[in-house]
Amino acid sequence: RKDGTVFPISLTVSPIRDPAGAVVGASVICRDVTEQRQALAAAQRMASIVEFSGEAIFGRTLDGIITSWNPAAERMYGYSSEEIVGKPINLLIPEDRTGEIEAILAKISAGQPVEHLETIRVRRDGTAFPVPLSVSPINGADGADGAVVGASVISRDLTEQKRALAVAQHMAAIVESSDDAIISGSLDGIITSWNPAA
């Protein structure tokens, strides 16, 4: 630019010919592609985040066809990207939970996200497991003001967390109902728990 700043451009150069067909010059069309480059860089960063996330992230159309699938989804659900992209989301949902899809779809179609919905999903091998779902609308070509064309789904496997909670609750029940006095304390001598027998 005149002020010395450098910026990326896209050039289209075409020959200018005289009536006999000889090239006598060139026409040059320049377009500033700064915004395109920034958008591409942002999209590449987002793709990298999704690719290496520890949570299953996938996209789907409004009619329930899976459109994208990250490596964490492959590990969690057992389907490779090649196997599942293009298939219906119903493969991941237990038959007794298909009704919740309509409720999620109604909110997503209205442009509203669904956050932390605790539900059950199914792996490729048929095992059911607990997950929290966060589902967000994906808008069309017009961006945030465009029509909703799909949804992004983020989930994680809660199996180990639920198992640990069940063990902790079981231990707490044993302590509560024990006939022995059970007291716990901090290292500096402060009592932190006291069961009914105590």
mmCIF file of C-alpha atoms in Angstrom:
data_model
loop_
_atom_site.group_PDB
_atom_site.id
_atom_site.type_symbol
_atom_site.label_atom_id
_atom_site.label_comp_id
_atom_site.label_asym_id
_atom_site.label_seq_id
_atom_site.Cartn_x
_atom_site.Cartn_y
_atom_site.Cartn_z
ATOM 1 C CA ARG A 1 0.000 0.000 0.000
ATOM 2 C CA LYS A 2 1.028 3.617 -0.255
ATOM 3 C CA ASP A 3 1.774 3.643 3.504
ATOM 4 C CA GLY A 4 4.131 0.658 3.136
ATOM 5 C CA THR A 5 1.901 -2.009 4.669
ATOM 6 C CA VAL A 6 1.966 -5.394 2.979
ATOM 7 C CA PHE A 7 -1.239 -7.348 2.391
ATOM 8 C CA PRO A 8 -2.206 -10.535 0.552
ATOM 9 C CA ILE A 9 -3.979 -10.265 -2.791
ATOM 10 C CA SER A 10 -5.471 -12.505 -5.422
ATOM 11 C CA LEU A 11 -4.471 -11.555 -8.986
ATOM 12 C CA THR A 12 -6.178 -12.308 -12.267
ATOM 13 C CA VAL A 13 -4.031 -11.305 -15.249
ATOM 14 C CA SER A 14 -5.450 -11.490 -18.780
ATOM 15 C CA PRO A 15 -3.863 -10.533 -22.112
ATOM 16 C CA ILE A 16 -5.151 -7.550 -24.053
ATOM 17 C CA ARG A 17 -5.063 -8.232 -27.798
ATOM 18 C CA ASP A 18 -5.247 -5.933 -30.799
ATOM 19 C CA PRO A 19 -7.678 -6.632 -33.688
ATOM 20 C CA ALA A 20 -5.076 -8.922 -35.300
ATOM 21 C CA GLY A 21 -4.774 -11.007 -32.107
ATOM 22 C CA ALA A 22 -1.340 -9.816 -31.020
ATOM 23 C CA VAL A 23 -0.855 -9.237 -27.295
ATOM 24 C CA VAL A 24 -0.454 -5.498 -26.702
ATOM 25 C CA GLY A 25 -0.890 -5.389 -22.947
ATOM 26 C CA ALA A 26 -2.452 -7.000 -19.921
ATOM 27 C CA SER A 27 -5.380 -6.329 -17.659
ATOM 28 C CA VAL A 28 -4.870 -6.954 -13.963
ATOM 29 C CA ILE A 29 -7.621 -7.487 -11.439
ATOM 30 C CA CYS A 30 -6.537 -7.397 -7.789
ATOM 31 C CA ARG A 31 -8.558 -8.410 -4.789
ATOM 32 C CA ASP A 32 -7.517 -7.954 -1.142
ATOM 33 C CA VAL A 33 -7.780 -11.389 0.518
ATOM 34 C CA THR A 34 -6.802 -10.334 4.050
ATOM 35 C CA GLU A 35 -10.204 -11.262 5.506
ATOM 36 C CA GLN A 36 -10.237 -14.591 3.642
ATOM 37 C CA ARG A 37 -6.797 -15.471 5.000
ATOM 38 C CA GLN A 38 -7.842 -14.520 8.541
ATOM 39 C CA ALA A 39 -11.015 -16.600 8.236
ATOM 40 C CA LEU A 40 -9.014 -19.552 6.902
ATOM 41 C CA ALA A 41 -6.497 -19.265 9.762
ATOM 42 C CA ALA A 42 -9.336 -19.135 12.313
ATOM 43 C CA ALA A 43 -11.011 -22.157 10.700
ATOM 44 C CA GLN A 44 -7.728 -24.080 10.764
ATOM 45 C CA ARG A 45 -7.235 -23.259 14.467
ATOM 46 C CA MET A 46 -10.780 -24.401 15.239
ATOM 47 C CA ALA A 47 -10.281 -27.605 13.229
ATOM 48 C CA SER A 48 -7.116 -28.303 15.216
ATOM 49 C CA ILE A 49 -8.966 -27.775 18.512
ATOM 50 C CA VAL A 50 -11.728 -30.179 17.452
ATOM 51 C CA GLU A 51 -9.228 -32.719 16.088
ATOM 52 C CA PHE A 52 -7.217 -32.941 19.303
ATOM 53 C CA SER A 53 -10.012 -32.482 21.843
ATOM 54 C CA GLY A 54 -10.467 -35.211 24.436
ATOM 55 C CA GLU A 55 -14.230 -34.867 24.080
ATOM 56 C CA ALA A 56 -16.250 -36.442 21.289
ATOM 57 C CA ILE A 57 -17.270 -33.709 18.845
ATOM 58 C CA PHE A 58 -19.354 -34.306 15.768
ATOM 59 C CA GLY A 59 -21.660 -32.465 13.414
ATOM 60 C CA ARG A 60 -25.058 -33.483 12.142
ATOM 61 C CA THR A 61 -27.720 -32.172 9.803
ATOM 62 C CA LEU A 62 -31.186 -31.246 11.053
ATOM 63 C CA ASP A 63 -32.512 -34.513 9.645
ATOM 64 C CA GLY A 64 -30.013 -36.477 11.751
ATOM 65 C CA ILE A 65 -27.219 -37.379 9.332
ATOM 66 C CA ILE A 66 -23.708 -37.279 10.834
ATOM 67 C CA THR A 67 -21.464 -34.902 8.856
ATOM 68 C CA SER A 68 -18.219 -34.807 10.868
ATOM 69 C CA TRP A 69 -16.565 -36.988 13.517
ATOM 70 C CA ASN A 70 -13.400 -36.288 15.543
ATOM 71 C CA PRO A 71 -10.870 -38.884 16.820
ATOM 72 C CA ALA A 72 -12.275 -38.704 20.383
ATOM 73 C CA ALA A 73 -15.693 -39.692 18.977
ATOM 74 C CA GLU A 74 -14.018 -42.652 17.251
ATOM 75 C CA ARG A 75 -12.527 -43.793 20.572
ATOM 76 C CA MET A 76 -15.713 -43.224 22.580
ATOM 77 C CA TYR A 77 -18.333 -44.647 20.213
ATOM 78 C CA GLY A 78 -16.184 -47.222 18.374
ATOM 79 C CA TYR A 79 -17.030 -46.072 14.830
ATOM 80 C CA SER A 80 -14.327 -44.747 12.519
ATOM 81 C CA SER A 81 -15.064 -41.494 10.707
ATOM 82 C CA GLU A 82 -15.345 -43.417 7.423
ATOM 83 C CA GLU A 83 -17.964 -45.746 8.923
ATOM 84 C CA ILE A 84 -20.220 -43.163 10.559
ATOM 85 C CA VAL A 85 -20.145 -39.962 8.465
ATOM 86 C CA GLY A 86 -23.237 -40.019 6.258
ATOM 87 C CA LYS A 87 -25.111 -42.363 8.602
ATOM 88 C CA PRO A 88 -28.107 -41.509 10.842
ATOM 89 C CA ILE A 89 -27.505 -40.367 14.411
ATOM 90 C CA ASN A 90 -30.018 -43.007 15.553
ATOM 91 C CA LEU A 91 -27.137 -45.531 15.534
ATOM 92 C CA LEU A 92 -25.888 -43.809 18.714
ATOM 93 C CA ILE A 93 -29.208 -43.549 20.541
ATOM 94 C CA PRO A 94 -30.958 -46.293 22.532
ATOM 95 C CA GLU A 95 -34.453 -47.045 21.208
ATOM 96 C CA ASP A 96 -36.067 -45.863 24.455
ATOM 97 C CA ARG A 97 -34.395 -42.424 24.073
ATOM 98 C CA THR A 98 -35.409 -41.496 20.522
ATOM 99 C CA GLY A 99 -38.064 -39.118 21.855
ATOM 100 C CA GLU A 100 -35.427 -36.809 23.331
ATOM 101 C CA ILE A 101 -34.115 -36.129 19.817
ATOM 102 C CA GLU A 102 -37.320 -34.267 18.898
ATOM 103 C CA ALA A 103 -36.986 -32.027 21.966
ATOM 104 C CA ILE A 104 -33.320 -31.292 21.178
ATOM 105 C CA LEU A 105 -34.128 -30.658 17.513
ATOM 106 C CA ALA A 106 -36.911 -28.206 18.411
ATOM 107 C CA LYS A 107 -34.508 -26.086 20.481
ATOM 108 C CA ILE A 108 -31.705 -26.289 17.912
ATOM 109 C CA SER A 109 -34.053 -25.360 15.049
ATOM 110 C CA ALA A 110 -35.038 -22.280 17.065
ATOM 111 C CA GLY A 111 -31.354 -21.352 17.334
ATOM 112 C CA GLN A 112 -31.063 -22.270 21.020
ATOM 113 C CA PRO A 113 -28.285 -24.496 22.393
ATOM 114 C CA VAL A 114 -28.900 -27.489 24.648
ATOM 115 C CA GLU A 115 -26.325 -27.587 27.433
ATOM 116 C CA HIS A 116 -25.276 -30.445 29.713
ATOM 117 C CA LEU A 117 -28.155 -32.802 28.961
ATOM 118 C CA GLU A 118 -27.327 -36.019 30.803
ATOM 119 C CA THR A 119 -28.477 -39.015 28.789
ATOM 120 C CA ILE A 120 -27.461 -42.440 27.469
ATOM 121 C CA ARG A 121 -25.744 -43.263 24.174
ATOM 122 C CA VAL A 122 -24.761 -46.545 22.490
ATOM 123 C CA ARG A 123 -21.344 -47.697 21.301
ATOM 124 C CA ARG A 124 -20.784 -49.641 18.101
ATOM 125 C CA ASP A 125 -20.614 -52.880 20.138
ATOM 126 C CA GLY A 126 -24.095 -52.188 21.579
ATOM 127 C CA THR A 127 -23.041 -51.179 25.099
ATOM 128 C CA ALA A 128 -24.907 -48.238 26.568
ATOM 129 C CA PHE A 129 -23.042 -45.573 28.529
ATOM 130 C CA PRO A 130 -23.876 -42.265 30.256
ATOM 131 C CA VAL A 131 -22.912 -38.952 28.613
ATOM 132 C CA PRO A 132 -23.557 -35.250 29.101
ATOM 133 C CA LEU A 133 -24.448 -33.633 25.753
ATOM 134 C CA SER A 134 -23.962 -30.052 24.694
ATOM 135 C CA VAL A 135 -25.645 -29.408 21.356
ATOM 136 C CA SER A 136 -25.279 -26.109 19.491
ATOM 137 C CA PRO A 137 -26.939 -24.883 16.307
ATOM 138 C CA ILE A 138 -24.839 -24.533 13.131
ATOM 139 C CA ASN A 139 -25.973 -21.631 10.986
ATOM 140 C CA GLY A 140 -25.855 -21.617 7.192
ATOM 141 C CA ALA A 141 -23.864 -19.438 4.817
ATOM 142 C CA ASP A 142 -25.220 -16.199 6.282
ATOM 143 C CA GLY A 143 -23.439 -16.813 9.597
ATOM 144 C CA ALA A 144 -25.112 -16.066 12.912
ATOM 145 C CA ASP A 145 -28.113 -14.496 11.173
ATOM 146 C CA GLY A 146 -28.553 -17.423 8.770
ATOM 147 C CA ALA A 147 -30.921 -20.333 9.011
ATOM 148 C CA VAL A 148 -29.936 -23.266 11.207
ATOM 149 C CA VAL A 149 -28.662 -26.066 8.961
ATOM 150 C CA GLY A 150 -27.310 -28.500 11.527
ATOM 151 C CA ALA A 151 -25.902 -29.005 14.991
ATOM 152 C CA SER A 152 -22.588 -29.639 16.680
ATOM 153 C CA VAL A 153 -22.624 -32.211 19.470
ATOM 154 C CA ILE A 154 -20.046 -32.461 22.254
ATOM 155 C CA SER A 155 -20.117 -35.396 24.653
ATOM 156 C CA ARG A 156 -17.888 -37.318 27.031
ATOM 157 C CA ASP A 157 -18.109 -40.729 28.626
ATOM 158 C CA LEU A 158 -19.260 -40.547 32.266
ATOM 159 C CA THR A 159 -18.894 -44.285 32.969
ATOM 160 C CA GLU A 160 -15.852 -44.006 35.266
ATOM 161 C CA GLN A 161 -17.175 -40.887 36.982
ATOM 162 C CA LYS A 162 -20.521 -42.606 37.684
ATOM 163 C CA ARG A 163 -18.721 -45.725 38.954
ATOM 164 C CA ALA A 164 -16.534 -43.655 41.303
ATOM 165 C CA LEU A 165 -19.592 -41.784 42.584
ATOM 166 C CA ALA A 166 -21.410 -45.071 43.256
ATOM 167 C CA VAL A 167 -18.415 -46.402 45.214
ATOM 168 C CA ALA A 168 -18.194 -43.167 47.221
ATOM 169 C CA GLN A 169 -21.917 -43.258 47.983
ATOM 170 C CA HIS A 170 -21.650 -46.915 49.008
ATOM 171 C CA MET A 171 -18.758 -46.129 51.362
ATOM 172 C CA ALA A 172 -20.647 -43.147 52.795
ATOM 173 C CA ALA A 173 -23.662 -45.386 53.480
ATOM 174 C CA ILE A 174 -21.424 -47.900 55.285
ATOM 175 C CA VAL A 175 -19.902 -45.158 57.443
ATOM 176 C CA GLU A 176 -23.335 -43.629 58.192
ATOM 177 C CA SER A 177 -24.910 -46.913 59.233
ATOM 178 C CA SER A 178 -21.913 -48.369 61.086
ATOM 179 C CA ASP A 179 -22.252 -49.135 64.808
ATOM 180 C CA ASP A 180 -18.613 -48.079 65.230
ATOM 181 C CA ALA A 181 -17.703 -44.476 65.875
ATOM 182 C CA ILE A 182 -15.948 -43.204 62.741
ATOM 183 C CA ILE A 183 -14.302 -39.796 62.863
ATOM 184 C CA SER A 184 -11.989 -38.194 60.330
ATOM 185 C CA GLY A 185 -9.790 -35.177 60.721
ATOM 186 C CA SER A 186 -7.279 -33.001 58.966
ATOM 187 C CA LEU A 187 -3.530 -33.274 59.578
ATOM 188 C CA ASP A 188 -3.676 -30.199 61.805
ATOM 189 C CA GLY A 189 -6.215 -31.851 64.156
ATOM 190 C CA ILE A 190 -9.496 -30.411 62.909
ATOM 191 C CA ILE A 191 -12.470 -32.834 62.882
ATOM 192 C CA THR A 192 -13.883 -33.015 59.350
ATOM 193 C CA SER A 193 -16.535 -35.769 59.661
ATOM 194 C CA TRP A 194 -18.455 -37.506 62.445
ATOM 195 C CA ASN A 195 -20.872 -40.410 61.922
ATOM 196 C CA PRO A 196 -24.043 -41.052 63.992
ATOM 197 C CA ALA A 197 -22.336 -43.752 66.076
ATOM 198 C CA ALA A 198 -19.655 -41.247 67.094
#
